[in-house]
XYZ file of N, CA and C in Angstrom:
813
model
N 0.845 -1.328 0.052
C 0.336 -0.222 0.121
C 0.814 1.053 -0.073
N 2.024 1.102 -0.300
C 2.790 2.257 -0.380
C 3.036 3.396 0.946
N 3.041 2.416 2.007
C 2.996 3.022 3.306
C 4.862 3.107 3.442
N 5.372 4.317 4.035
C 6.816 4.371 4.286
C 6.733 3.633 5.473
N 7.843 2.450 5.375
C 8.268 1.489 6.626
C 8.833 2.115 7.834
N 8.979 3.537 7.859
C 9.622 4.119 9.034
C 8.258 4.455 9.802
N 7.134 4.665 9.142
C 5.871 4.974 9.931
C 5.268 3.785 10.417
N 5.658 2.323 10.094
C 5.039 1.097 10.451
C 5.665 0.559 11.577
N 4.806 0.811 13.161
C 5.258 0.012 14.071
C 4.385 -1.391 14.479
N 5.728 -2.306 14.386
C 5.319 -3.780 14.642
C 5.272 -4.112 16.022
N 3.833 -4.512 16.610
C 3.956 -5.069 17.906
C 3.849 -6.373 17.928
N 4.227 -7.074 18.681
C 3.899 -8.902 18.930
C 3.223 -9.037 20.315
N 2.409 -9.596 20.035
C 1.303 -9.927 21.630
C 1.655 -11.387 21.330
N 2.164 -12.149 22.480
C 2.927 -13.091 22.457
C 2.558 -14.179 23.723
N 2.420 -15.520 24.164
C 2.166 -15.753 25.186
C 3.877 -15.834 25.513
N 4.870 -15.699 25.195
C 6.131 -15.939 25.548
C 6.892 -14.681 26.085
N 7.343 -14.924 27.333
C 8.270 -13.598 27.672
C 9.638 -13.420 26.868
N 10.168 -14.989 26.522
C 11.496 -14.896 25.939
C 11.429 -13.897 24.730
N 10.032 -13.782 24.300
C 9.998 -12.593 22.786
C 10.751 -11.213 22.977
N 10.658 -10.880 24.196
C 11.231 -9.642 24.509
C 12.359 -9.654 24.402
N 13.387 -10.562 24.588
C 14.575 -10.875 24.174
C 15.123 -10.917 22.828
N 14.100 -11.825 22.331
C 14.187 -12.162 20.763
C 14.390 -11.053 19.976
N 13.322 -10.186 20.215
C 13.169 -9.055 19.061
C 14.377 -8.212 19.308
N 15.570 -8.259 20.252
C 16.777 -7.681 20.640
C 17.824 -8.029 19.986
N 17.791 -9.395 19.536
C 19.002 -10.170 18.871
C 19.447 -9.436 17.938
N 20.567 -9.481 17.635
C 21.278 -8.676 16.699
C 20.628 -9.108 15.115
N 20.346 -10.195 14.911
C 20.056 -10.900 13.316
C 18.551 -10.472 13.026
N 17.963 -10.006 14.325
C 16.479 -9.651 13.775
C 16.063 -8.182 13.504
N 17.077 -8.189 12.129
C 17.043 -6.833 11.605
C 17.005 -6.982 10.285
N 16.249 -8.074 9.582
C 16.179 -8.215 7.935
C 15.733 -7.181 7.254
N 14.330 -6.363 8.134
C 13.990 -5.039 7.502
C 14.811 -3.690 7.324
N 15.913 -3.804 8.169
C 16.985 -2.818 8.361
C 18.031 -2.770 6.891
N 18.239 -4.188 6.786
C 19.074 -4.596 5.577
C 18.352 -4.345 4.148
N 17.149 -4.580 3.976
C 16.335 -4.234 3.017
C 15.679 -3.203 2.614
N 15.574 -2.257 3.549
C 15.278 -1.021 3.313
C 16.670 0.222 3.845
N 17.911 -0.520 3.921
C 18.839 0.123 4.284
C 18.916 1.326 5.191
N 17.957 0.696 6.351
C 17.608 1.739 7.653
C 18.281 0.992 8.625
N 19.467 1.447 9.185
C 20.222 1.052 9.973
C 19.165 0.432 11.559
N 18.670 1.464 11.815
C 17.938 1.765 13.178
C 16.564 0.400 13.208
N 16.352 0.183 11.820
C 15.150 -0.330 11.777
C 15.033 -1.646 12.295
N 13.931 -2.143 13.080
C 13.889 -3.474 13.508
C 12.685 -4.199 12.943
N 12.864 -5.608 12.925
C 11.726 -6.629 12.424
C 10.672 -6.319 13.588
N 10.760 -6.227 14.629
C 9.587 -5.980 15.742
C 10.113 -4.994 16.542
N 9.280 -3.976 16.919
C 9.535 -2.727 17.632
C 9.227 -3.346 18.962
N 8.013 -3.535 19.398
C 7.780 -3.933 20.779
C 7.118 -5.419 20.950
N 7.237 -5.819 21.972
C 6.737 -7.298 22.131
C 6.053 -7.058 23.705
N 4.567 -7.664 23.920
C 3.974 -7.398 24.895
C 3.358 -8.981 25.425
N 3.040 -9.415 26.604
C 2.481 -10.736 26.366
C 1.001 -10.649 26.625
N 0.356 -11.579 26.409
C -0.990 -11.802 26.672
C -1.607 -11.241 27.911
N -0.722 -11.569 28.775
C -1.281 -11.182 30.341
C -1.242 -9.480 30.274
N 0.125 -9.185 29.719
C -0.061 -7.550 29.896
C -1.168 -6.723 28.918
N -1.426 -7.800 27.995
C -2.369 -6.892 27.040
C -3.761 -7.058 27.887
N -4.143 -8.178 28.561
C -5.345 -8.318 29.138
C -5.242 -7.240 30.435
N -4.284 -7.112 31.088
C -4.166 -5.917 31.809
C -4.412 -4.498 31.566
N -3.921 -4.170 30.288
C -4.245 -3.114 29.797
C -5.541 -2.857 29.498
N -6.153 -3.690 28.956
C -7.612 -3.867 28.499
C -8.535 -3.527 29.698
N -8.269 -4.395 30.914
C -8.691 -3.729 32.195
C -8.842 -2.593 32.628
N -7.384 -2.145 32.542
C -7.246 -0.433 33.063
C -7.975 0.234 31.981
N -8.125 0.118 30.825
C -8.660 0.996 29.679
C -10.245 0.936 30.021
N -10.740 -0.285 30.843
C -12.118 -0.426 31.119
C -12.872 -0.583 29.885
N -12.227 -1.555 28.864
C -12.897 -1.692 27.676
C -13.811 -3.183 28.129
N -15.117 -3.282 27.391
C -16.037 -4.574 27.594
C -15.507 -5.435 26.573
N -14.426 -5.902 26.720
C -13.799 -6.774 25.353
C -14.674 -7.810 25.317
N -15.512 -8.426 25.733
C -16.483 -9.562 25.224
C -17.429 -9.050 24.377
N -18.018 -7.895 24.775
C -18.810 -7.480 23.767
C -18.281 -6.509 22.650
N -17.335 -6.164 22.315
C -16.943 -5.467 21.441
C -17.041 -6.027 19.994
N -17.571 -5.379 19.076
C -17.889 -5.855 17.980
C -16.729 -6.387 16.850
N -17.006 -7.800 16.461
C -15.713 -8.215 15.549
C -15.145 -7.447 14.537
N -14.135 -7.403 14.419
C -13.372 -6.473 13.444
C -12.883 -7.778 12.225
N -12.005 -6.858 11.437
C -11.501 -7.872 10.538
C -9.889 -7.462 10.251
N -9.106 -8.428 9.770
C -7.992 -8.165 9.917
C -7.493 -7.501 8.259
N -6.501 -6.859 8.244
C -6.054 -5.945 7.186
C -5.820 -7.314 5.945
N -5.873 -6.762 4.936
C -6.054 -7.868 3.794
C -4.429 -8.608 3.552
N -3.424 -7.805 4.023
C -2.187 -8.381 4.144
C -2.017 -9.234 5.150
N -1.891 -10.777 5.023
C -1.234 -11.544 6.205
C -2.503 -11.527 7.178
N -3.718 -11.645 6.877
C -4.991 -11.819 7.834
C -5.467 -13.037 7.787
N -5.028 -13.845 7.040
C -5.489 -15.364 7.361
C -4.270 -16.135 7.818
N -4.853 -17.112 8.474
C -3.852 -18.189 9.010
C -4.482 -19.484 8.681
N -3.539 -20.494 8.515
C -4.448 -22.075 8.017
C -4.219 -22.818 9.666
N -5.048 -24.021 9.045
C -5.077 -24.647 10.788
C -4.080 -24.915 11.482
N -2.799 -25.398 10.159
C -1.489 -25.577 10.516
C -0.989 -24.537 11.666
N -1.000 -23.365 10.946
C -0.755 -22.080 11.496
C -1.204 -22.101 13.310
N -2.418 -22.131 13.456
C -3.249 -22.207 14.538
C -2.694 -23.165 15.744
N -2.362 -24.719 14.970
C -1.917 -25.313 16.219
C -0.568 -25.003 16.643
N 0.372 -24.230 15.921
C 1.557 -24.373 16.323
C 1.694 -23.867 17.700
N 0.780 -23.423 18.575
C 1.263 -23.006 19.738
C 1.006 -24.268 20.867
N 0.344 -25.562 20.399
C 0.118 -26.748 21.152
C 1.472 -27.322 20.934
N 1.929 -28.137 22.489
C 2.827 -29.098 22.388
C 2.202 -30.165 21.155
N 3.045 -30.210 20.227
C 2.854 -31.283 19.147
C 2.419 -30.511 17.653
N 1.963 -29.553 18.007
C 1.526 -28.542 16.779
C 2.479 -28.320 15.661
N 3.482 -28.295 16.111
C 4.716 -27.521 15.141
C 4.811 -28.849 14.623
N 5.176 -30.003 15.210
C 5.273 -31.434 14.310
C 4.083 -31.554 13.504
N 2.642 -31.579 13.965
C 1.697 -31.959 12.928
C 1.633 -30.837 11.690
N 1.813 -29.942 11.818
C 1.982 -28.871 10.907
C 3.063 -29.208 9.907
N 4.426 -29.398 10.175
C 5.129 -29.692 9.221
C 4.861 -31.254 8.769
N 4.170 -31.835 9.280
C 4.271 -33.358 8.756
C 2.877 -33.050 7.614
N 1.982 -32.273 7.754
C 1.131 -32.109 6.643
C 1.696 -31.368 5.406
N 2.523 -30.483 5.727
C 3.598 -29.848 4.495
C 4.306 -30.853 4.127
N 5.192 -31.450 4.641
C 5.768 -32.608 4.007
C 5.242 -33.550 3.147
N 3.970 -33.812 4.047
C 3.086 -34.781 2.902
C 2.799 -34.280 1.563
N 2.615 -33.010 1.442
C 1.775 -32.330 0.214
C 3.301 -32.151 -0.597
N 4.237 -31.618 -0.021
C 5.511 -31.667 -0.983
C 5.936 -32.623 -1.702
N 5.946 -33.710 -0.681
C 6.371 -35.176 -1.293
C 5.615 -36.092 -2.079
N 4.367 -35.815 -1.740
C 3.290 -36.890 -2.374
C 2.666 -35.860 -3.632
N 2.495 -34.886 -3.334
C 1.776 -33.915 -4.360
C 0.193 -34.052 -4.164
N 0.048 -34.933 -3.067
C -1.652 -35.500 -2.887
C -1.915 -34.692 -1.520
N -3.328 -34.577 -1.662
C -3.890 -33.889 -0.403
C -3.421 -34.675 0.893
N -3.440 -34.191 1.956
C -3.284 -34.403 3.426
C -4.214 -35.288 3.787
N -3.804 -36.583 4.124
C -4.922 -37.706 4.849
C -5.263 -37.105 6.148
N -6.496 -37.834 6.512
C -6.942 -37.705 7.670
C -6.295 -37.697 8.706
N -5.384 -38.915 8.850
C -4.604 -39.335 10.216
C -3.412 -38.006 10.202
N -3.036 -37.655 9.548
C -2.431 -36.249 9.388
C -3.003 -35.041 9.654
N -4.293 -34.879 9.349
C -5.071 -33.672 9.632
C -5.571 -33.788 11.140
N -5.766 -35.133 11.868
C -6.004 -35.268 13.254
C -4.779 -36.265 13.647
N -3.525 -35.652 13.795
C -2.366 -36.345 14.377
C -2.666 -36.881 15.919
N -3.511 -37.592 16.077
C -3.606 -38.271 17.503
C -2.813 -39.018 17.948
N -1.978 -39.411 17.492
C -0.414 -39.946 18.227
C 0.366 -38.939 18.735
N -0.024 -38.058 18.019
C 1.136 -36.619 18.702
C 0.435 -35.742 19.609
N -0.803 -35.829 19.359
C -1.618 -35.016 20.263
C -1.573 -35.430 22.043
N -2.123 -34.704 22.545
C -2.038 -34.662 23.949
C -1.369 -34.086 24.725
N -1.355 -34.366 26.270
C -0.843 -33.624 27.256
C 0.367 -34.529 27.937
N 0.698 -35.613 27.384
C 1.808 -37.025 28.046
C 2.996 -36.022 27.662
N 4.028 -36.181 28.521
C 5.197 -35.467 28.712
C 5.890 -35.903 27.297
N 5.901 -36.979 26.703
C 6.408 -37.274 25.679
C 5.422 -38.192 24.870
N 5.493 -37.562 23.387
C 4.751 -38.655 22.459
C 5.593 -39.169 21.299
N 5.574 -40.459 20.735
C 6.385 -40.538 19.499
C 5.545 -41.203 18.811
N 5.485 -41.321 17.244
C 4.613 -41.910 16.187
C 5.461 -42.171 14.970
N 5.081 -43.221 14.306
C 5.640 -43.414 12.723
C 4.816 -42.888 11.592
N 5.192 -41.785 11.060
C 4.435 -41.159 9.738
C 4.946 -42.027 8.623
N 4.140 -42.227 7.946
C 4.309 -42.846 6.244
C 4.066 -41.238 5.578
N 5.296 -41.018 4.697
C 4.975 -40.156 3.429
C 5.903 -40.683 2.448
N 5.065 -40.924 1.418
C 5.500 -41.771 0.365
C 6.080 -43.298 0.469
N 7.606 -43.266 -0.046
C 7.913 -44.669 0.250
C 8.678 -44.190 1.476
N 8.552 -43.498 2.431
C 9.442 -43.064 3.402
C 8.611 -43.267 4.946
N 9.221 -44.046 5.801
C 8.561 -43.952 7.317
C 9.332 -43.094 8.091
N 8.749 -42.201 8.648
C 9.710 -41.176 9.623
C 9.159 -41.268 11.042
N 10.253 -41.527 12.091
C 9.946 -41.780 12.960
C 10.137 -40.478 14.276
N 9.049 -39.893 14.459
C 9.199 -38.380 15.470
C 8.565 -38.505 16.498
N 8.808 -37.463 17.283
C 8.516 -37.545 18.744
C 8.110 -35.675 19.030
N 7.300 -35.873 20.308
C 7.191 -34.387 20.517
C 7.070 -34.360 21.983
N 8.033 -33.344 22.759
C 8.166 -33.413 24.120
C 7.954 -32.081 24.730
N 7.401 -31.643 25.926
C 7.312 -30.341 26.399
C 7.756 -30.502 27.802
N 8.399 -29.483 28.099
C 9.067 -29.213 29.409
C 10.300 -29.724 29.219
N 11.502 -28.816 29.493
C 12.896 -29.160 29.403
C 13.311 -30.033 30.343
N 12.532 -30.415 31.777
C 12.732 -31.753 32.122
C 12.630 -32.772 31.659
N 11.534 -32.810 30.988
C 10.973 -34.145 30.212
C 11.714 -34.322 29.036
N 12.208 -33.180 28.719
C 13.270 -33.284 27.381
C 14.783 -34.293 27.839
N 14.868 -33.882 29.139
C 16.237 -34.312 29.639
C 16.439 -35.927 29.647
N 15.154 -36.030 30.410
C 14.718 -37.852 30.238
C 14.512 -38.370 29.202
N 13.845 -37.471 28.288
C 13.883 -38.336 26.631
C 15.547 -38.558 26.259
N 16.258 -37.376 26.583
C 17.281 -37.171 25.519
C 18.386 -38.494 26.264
N 18.375 -38.738 27.737
C 18.939 -39.826 28.424
C 18.437 -41.240 27.772
N 17.260 -41.408 27.450
C 16.550 -42.554 27.125
C 17.300 -42.717 25.773
N 17.218 -41.429 24.788
C 17.286 -41.931 23.642
C 18.878 -42.585 23.421
N 19.892 -41.818 24.336
C 21.250 -42.144 24.535
C 21.502 -43.436 24.521
N 20.602 -44.033 25.531
C 20.969 -45.099 25.804
C 20.481 -46.342 25.057
N 19.532 -46.164 24.572
C 18.561 -47.212 23.645
C 19.003 -46.943 22.136
N 19.799 -45.886 21.681
C 20.163 -45.513 20.355
C 19.114 -45.540 19.472
N 17.897 -44.910 19.911
C 16.525 -44.979 18.904
C 16.872 -43.634 18.151
N 16.705 -44.011 16.709
C 16.849 -42.864 15.850
C 15.336 -42.274 15.472
N 15.410 -40.649 15.672
C 14.381 -39.758 15.137
C 14.644 -39.371 13.618
N 13.805 -38.967 13.189
C 13.754 -38.182 12.107
C 13.582 -36.519 12.549
N 12.568 -36.514 13.121
C 11.848 -35.190 13.925
C 11.706 -35.135 15.255
N 12.455 -34.089 16.016
C 11.956 -34.256 17.368
C 11.673 -32.691 17.535
N 10.283 -32.240 18.081
C 9.771 -31.102 18.407
C 10.159 -30.821 20.144
N 10.576 -30.047 20.375
C 10.776 -30.026 21.759
C 10.098 -28.547 22.124
N 8.948 -28.104 23.090
C 8.734 -26.792 23.614
C 8.983 -26.826 24.881
N 9.404 -25.746 25.334
C 10.265 -25.487 26.679
C 9.066 -25.150 27.878
N 7.961 -24.946 27.238
C 6.905 -24.373 28.567
C 6.080 -25.771 28.353
N 5.170 -26.102 29.505
C 4.400 -27.170 29.644
C 3.353 -26.862 28.833
N 2.796 -27.811 28.002
C 1.951 -27.585 27.195
C 2.045 -27.031 25.991
N 3.266 -26.459 25.502
C 3.554 -25.600 24.488
C 3.420 -24.189 24.841
N 3.095 -23.275 23.933
C 2.942 -21.878 24.075
C 1.935 -21.213 24.602
N 0.687 -22.480 24.377
C -0.517 -21.901 25.579
C 0.103 -22.121 26.880
N 1.035 -22.635 27.484
C 1.303 -22.218 28.579
C 2.657 -21.881 29.287
N 2.889 -20.491 28.036
C 3.721 -19.734 28.236
C 3.952 -18.918 29.315
N 4.998 -18.315 29.758
C 5.161 -17.424 30.747
C 4.462 -16.201 30.668
N 3.836 -15.668 29.636
C 3.213 -14.727 29.495
C 1.544 -14.713 29.647
N 1.101 -16.177 29.441
C -0.129 -16.353 29.738
C -0.975 -16.117 30.937
N -2.357 -15.653 31.104
C -2.844 -15.615 32.424
C -2.610 -16.769 33.243
N -2.350 -16.403 34.695
C -2.024 -17.497 35.577
C -3.171 -18.055 36.300
N -3.068 -19.059 36.805
C -4.193 -20.073 37.080
C -3.622 -20.514 38.736
N -4.558 -20.598 39.381
C -4.210 -21.298 40.647
C -3.782 -22.894 40.275
N -2.934 -23.264 41.238
C -2.262 -24.596 40.842
C -3.362 -25.776 40.964
N -4.259 -26.012 41.507
C -5.176 -27.024 40.775
C -5.986 -27.103 39.596
N -5.899 -25.741 39.140
C -6.383 -25.415 37.739
C -5.611 -25.419 36.596
N -4.394 -25.628 36.985
C -3.262 -25.042 35.853
C -3.652 -26.256 34.781
N -3.649 -27.609 34.969
C -3.614 -28.815 34.130
C -4.755 -28.450 33.188
N -5.963 -28.364 34.109
C -7.111 -28.331 33.297
C -7.145 -26.890 32.234
N -6.664 -25.920 32.682
C -6.677 -24.790 32.011
C -5.898 -24.696 30.818
N -4.626 -25.606 30.680
C -3.872 -25.933 29.606
C -4.576 -26.988 28.603
N -4.868 -27.820 29.326
C -6.014 -28.688 28.378
C -6.932 -28.118 27.613
N -7.680 -27.144 28.208
C -8.666 -26.551 27.649
C -8.290 -25.511 26.710
N -7.029 -25.119 26.919
C -6.619 -24.275 25.571
C -6.069 -25.024 24.291
N -5.814 -26.378 24.778
C -5.015 -27.154 23.877
C -6.239 -27.519 22.850
N -7.500 -27.720 23.654
C -8.692 -28.379 22.715
C -9.337 -27.269 22.060
N -9.049 -25.776 22.550
C -10.049 -25.084 21.961
C -9.171 -24.850 20.342
N -7.816 -24.709 20.478
C -6.873 -24.649 18.917
C -7.195 -25.706 18.200
N -7.661 -26.847 18.550
C -7.539 -28.136 17.812
C -9.212 -27.829 17.031
N -9.919 -27.206 18.200
C -11.500 -27.044 17.431
C -11.313 -25.718 16.544
N -10.508 -24.946 16.433
C -10.316 -23.859 15.536
C -9.757 -24.385 14.369
N -9.104 -25.380 14.653
C -8.155 -26.076 13.533
C -9.382 -26.735 12.392
N -10.361 -27.451 12.912
C -11.350 -28.123 12.515
C -12.246 -27.160 11.491
N -12.164 -25.746 11.925
C -12.948 -24.891 11.344
C -12.288 -24.214 10.081
N -10.892 -24.465 9.760
C -10.224 -23.936 8.847
C -10.143 -24.786 7.638
N -10.728 -24.128 6.458
C -10.886 -25.152 5.315
C -9.521 -25.288 4.839
N -8.182 -24.307 4.991
C -7.107 -24.663 4.663
C -6.428 -25.267 5.876
N -5.855 -26.394 5.801
C -4.927 -27.240 6.775
C -3.735 -26.654 6.806
N -2.865 -27.014 5.398
C -1.521 -26.937 5.319
C -1.067 -25.293 5.111
N 0.178 -25.045 5.545
C 0.502 -23.666 5.637
C 0.551 -23.265 3.979
N 1.339 -24.035 3.211
C 1.404 -23.560 1.812
C 0.360 -23.435 0.915
N -0.615 -23.828 1.382
C -1.912 -23.795 0.610
C -2.674 -22.443 1.187
N -2.219 -21.804 1.915
C -2.723 -20.432 2.132
C -2.213 -19.571 1.012
N -3.541 -18.947 0.417
C -3.238 -17.882 -0.843
C -2.031 -16.880 -0.481
N -2.212 -16.149 0.651
C -1.555 -14.898 0.982
C 0.218 -15.717 1.051
N 0.327 -16.688 1.713
C 1.577 -17.314 1.897
C 2.083 -17.550 0.315
N 1.281 -18.115 -0.457
C 1.576 -18.356 -1.770
C 2.016 -16.867 -2.621
N 1.298 -15.990 -2.462
C 1.674 -14.634 -3.230
C 2.823 -14.060 -2.678
N 2.786 -14.288 -1.254
C 4.098 -13.453 -0.638
C 5.402 -14.345 -0.964
N 5.440 -15.649 -1.422
C 6.659 -16.441 -1.705
C 6.894 -15.915 -3.575
N 5.476 -16.108 -4.132
C 5.707 -15.782 -5.440
C 6.056 -14.424 -5.797
N 5.780 -13.428 -5.239
C 5.910 -12.114 -5.539
C 7.300 -11.536 -4.925
N 7.436 -11.975 -3.887
C 8.649 -11.478 -2.898
C 9.837 -12.428 -2.792
N 9.378 -13.286 -2.008
C 10.601 -14.205 -1.656
C 11.041 -15.321 -2.974
N 10.375 -15.235 -3.701
C 10.534 -15.680 -5.096
C 10.135 -17.220 -4.923
N 10.753 -18.114 -4.000
C 10.049 -19.347 -3.881
C 10.614 -19.902 -2.364
N 9.965 -20.634 -1.938
C 10.204 -21.356 -0.813
C 11.828 -22.001 -0.552
N 12.397 -21.821 0.407
C 13.825 -21.812 0.997
C 14.471 -21.375 -0.325
N 14.233 -20.049 -0.900
C 15.264 -19.146 -1.713
C 16.118 -18.545 -0.836
N 17.331 -18.043 -1.593
C 18.141 -17.393 -0.711
C 17.721 -16.177 0.074
N 16.795 -15.643 -0.806
C 16.380 -14.291 -0.154
C 15.451 -14.728 0.900
N 14.530 -16.013 1.206
C 13.614 -16.387 1.937
C 14.537 -16.845 3.434
N 15.671 -17.729 2.743
C 16.395 -18.094 4.240
C 17.347 -16.665 4.732
N 17.538 -15.859 4.268
C 18.243 -14.475 4.673
C 17.257 -13.976 5.456
N 15.740 -13.894 5.276
C 15.427 -12.855 5.997
C 14.353 -13.889 7.081
N 14.138 -15.105 6.775
C 13.121 -15.786 7.671
C 13.935 -16.537 8.537
N 15.495 -17.127 8.663
C 15.985 -18.076 9.394
C 17.283 -17.273 10.222
N 17.366 -17.724 11.363
C 18.390 -17.175 12.100
C 19.435 -18.357 12.348
N 20.695 -17.986 12.629
C 21.552 -19.064 12.971
C 22.255 -18.590 14.028
N 22.836 -19.569 15.060
C 23.298 -19.096 16.173
C 22.732 -18.734 17.130
N 23.510 -18.182 18.244
C 22.483 -17.538 19.284
C 23.693 -16.453 20.300
N 22.948 -15.988 21.093
C 23.918 -14.991 22.112
C 24.254 -16.095 23.065
N 25.653 -15.971 23.345
C 26.405 -16.540 24.199
C 26.281 -15.907 25.706
N 25.101 -16.333 26.498
C 25.023 -15.545 28.010
C 26.114 -16.525 29.003
N 26.603 -17.787 28.556
C 27.100 -18.247 29.564
C 28.248 -17.574 30.462
N 28.887 -16.530 30.450
C 29.591 -15.582 31.238
C 28.510 -15.252 32.235
N 27.204 -15.191 32.388
C 26.515 -14.778 33.046
C 26.251 -15.770 34.422
N 26.377 -17.216 34.046
C 26.328 -18.280 35.068
C 27.753 -18.130 35.962
N 28.576 -17.522 36.070
C 29.595 -17.651 36.848
C 30.778 -18.596 36.435
N 31.637 -18.640 37.095
C 32.661 -19.796 36.981
C 32.254 -20.792 37.084
N 32.954 -21.692 35.822
C 32.483 -23.142 35.309
C 30.995 -23.363 35.292
N 30.367 -22.011 34.743
C 29.085 -22.319 34.295
C 27.974 -22.446 35.458
N 28.552 -22.025 36.783
C 27.673 -22.330 37.974
C 27.075 -20.917 38.127
N 25.822 -20.920 38.626
C 24.984 -19.732 38.665
C 25.074 -19.280 40.301
N 26.045 -18.521 40.839
C 26.489 -17.938 41.871
C 25.570 -16.735 42.449
N 25.828 -16.880 43.826
C 24.543 -15.484 44.223
C 25.156 -14.309 43.679
N 26.297 -14.233 43.357
C 26.889 -12.557 42.659
C 26.062 -12.812 41.354
N 25.760 -13.832 40.254
C 25.461 -13.573 39.242
C 23.961 -13.926 38.984
N 23.348 -14.739 39.972
C 22.023 -14.968 39.722
C 21.021 -13.672 39.997
N 20.361 -13.165 38.991
C 19.539 -11.916 39.343
C 18.216 -12.112 40.384
N 18.335 -13.539 40.755
C 17.019 -13.741 41.717
C 17.692 -14.425 43.064
N 18.931 -14.340 43.018
C 19.508 -14.601 44.367
C 19.047 -13.326 45.666
N 19.087 -13.802 46.984
C 18.801 -13.173 48.005
C 19.486 -11.778 48.017
N 20.836 -11.650 47.568
C 21.458 -10.493 47.718
C 21.185 -9.684 46.562
N 21.126 -10.098 45.236
C 20.605 -9.166 44.434
C 19.291 -8.706 44.456
N 18.356 -9.675 45.154
C 17.011 -8.763 45.251
C 17.313 -7.926 46.358
N 17.872 -7.932 47.405
C 18.154 -7.076 48.631
C 18.770 -5.661 47.777
N 19.599 -5.854 46.741
C 20.265 -4.638 46.186
C 19.069 -3.875 45.604
N 18.707 -4.738 44.781
C 17.360 -4.265 43.684
C 16.199 -3.219 44.625
N 16.023 -3.744 46.120
C 14.901 -3.259 46.851
C 15.390 -1.727 47.270
N 16.888 -1.832 47.485
C 17.392 -0.547 48.222
C 17.445 0.627 47.102
């Protein structure tokens, strides 16, 4: 729409507190390179779902009774695969839908539209997926403690996996640190309810695989040239990470001097 990119403010509303740090990563500046604007960032602000909810309450908005609006025509649609990304196992399921279509050129079968073997709230789930003449062994794990157990078991047994999805937050992004809090007895039920609601939304979406989304097709055809093109890889992928091991103290141990939540540092902050 010929909008000056310097007048666009990009705000992320996410379930994840880590996004606040991610938007400041040095490599998250593809827009700066594209527009030759050194100070431009891909995302300007990141707020959590809980922060947005608090803002709505403070503004005294009757959110439940607001009229439904419509997204702008650019990137306003999401496939079912995009919606279930927030669930543990959702990235895996969406990837399998896409892989099936890319490899076989056929429509995604029902068992990958509802990938029950990977869905659920168990600590880890495994499945075998037939795609063309190949059988892929896949797994989905949520919670870093659960992944440690999974990893140790994988090393002991020598089991081969073609795809392992790991989400740090319990239940996936729906259990992120920026989501509304619940009292302890209600936590598991609340997360299971969020998971179920996303799968229900997936059912209502006629487009199941991301590459079938017309807006994604236009974006790749007219801007990125093609999936996995050099331009797409440069702008959409990140490599490496910010090394913060020095924050942990000698030998990688978190000491009272380096731990931000230690009693000593908390007292300093209060003073």
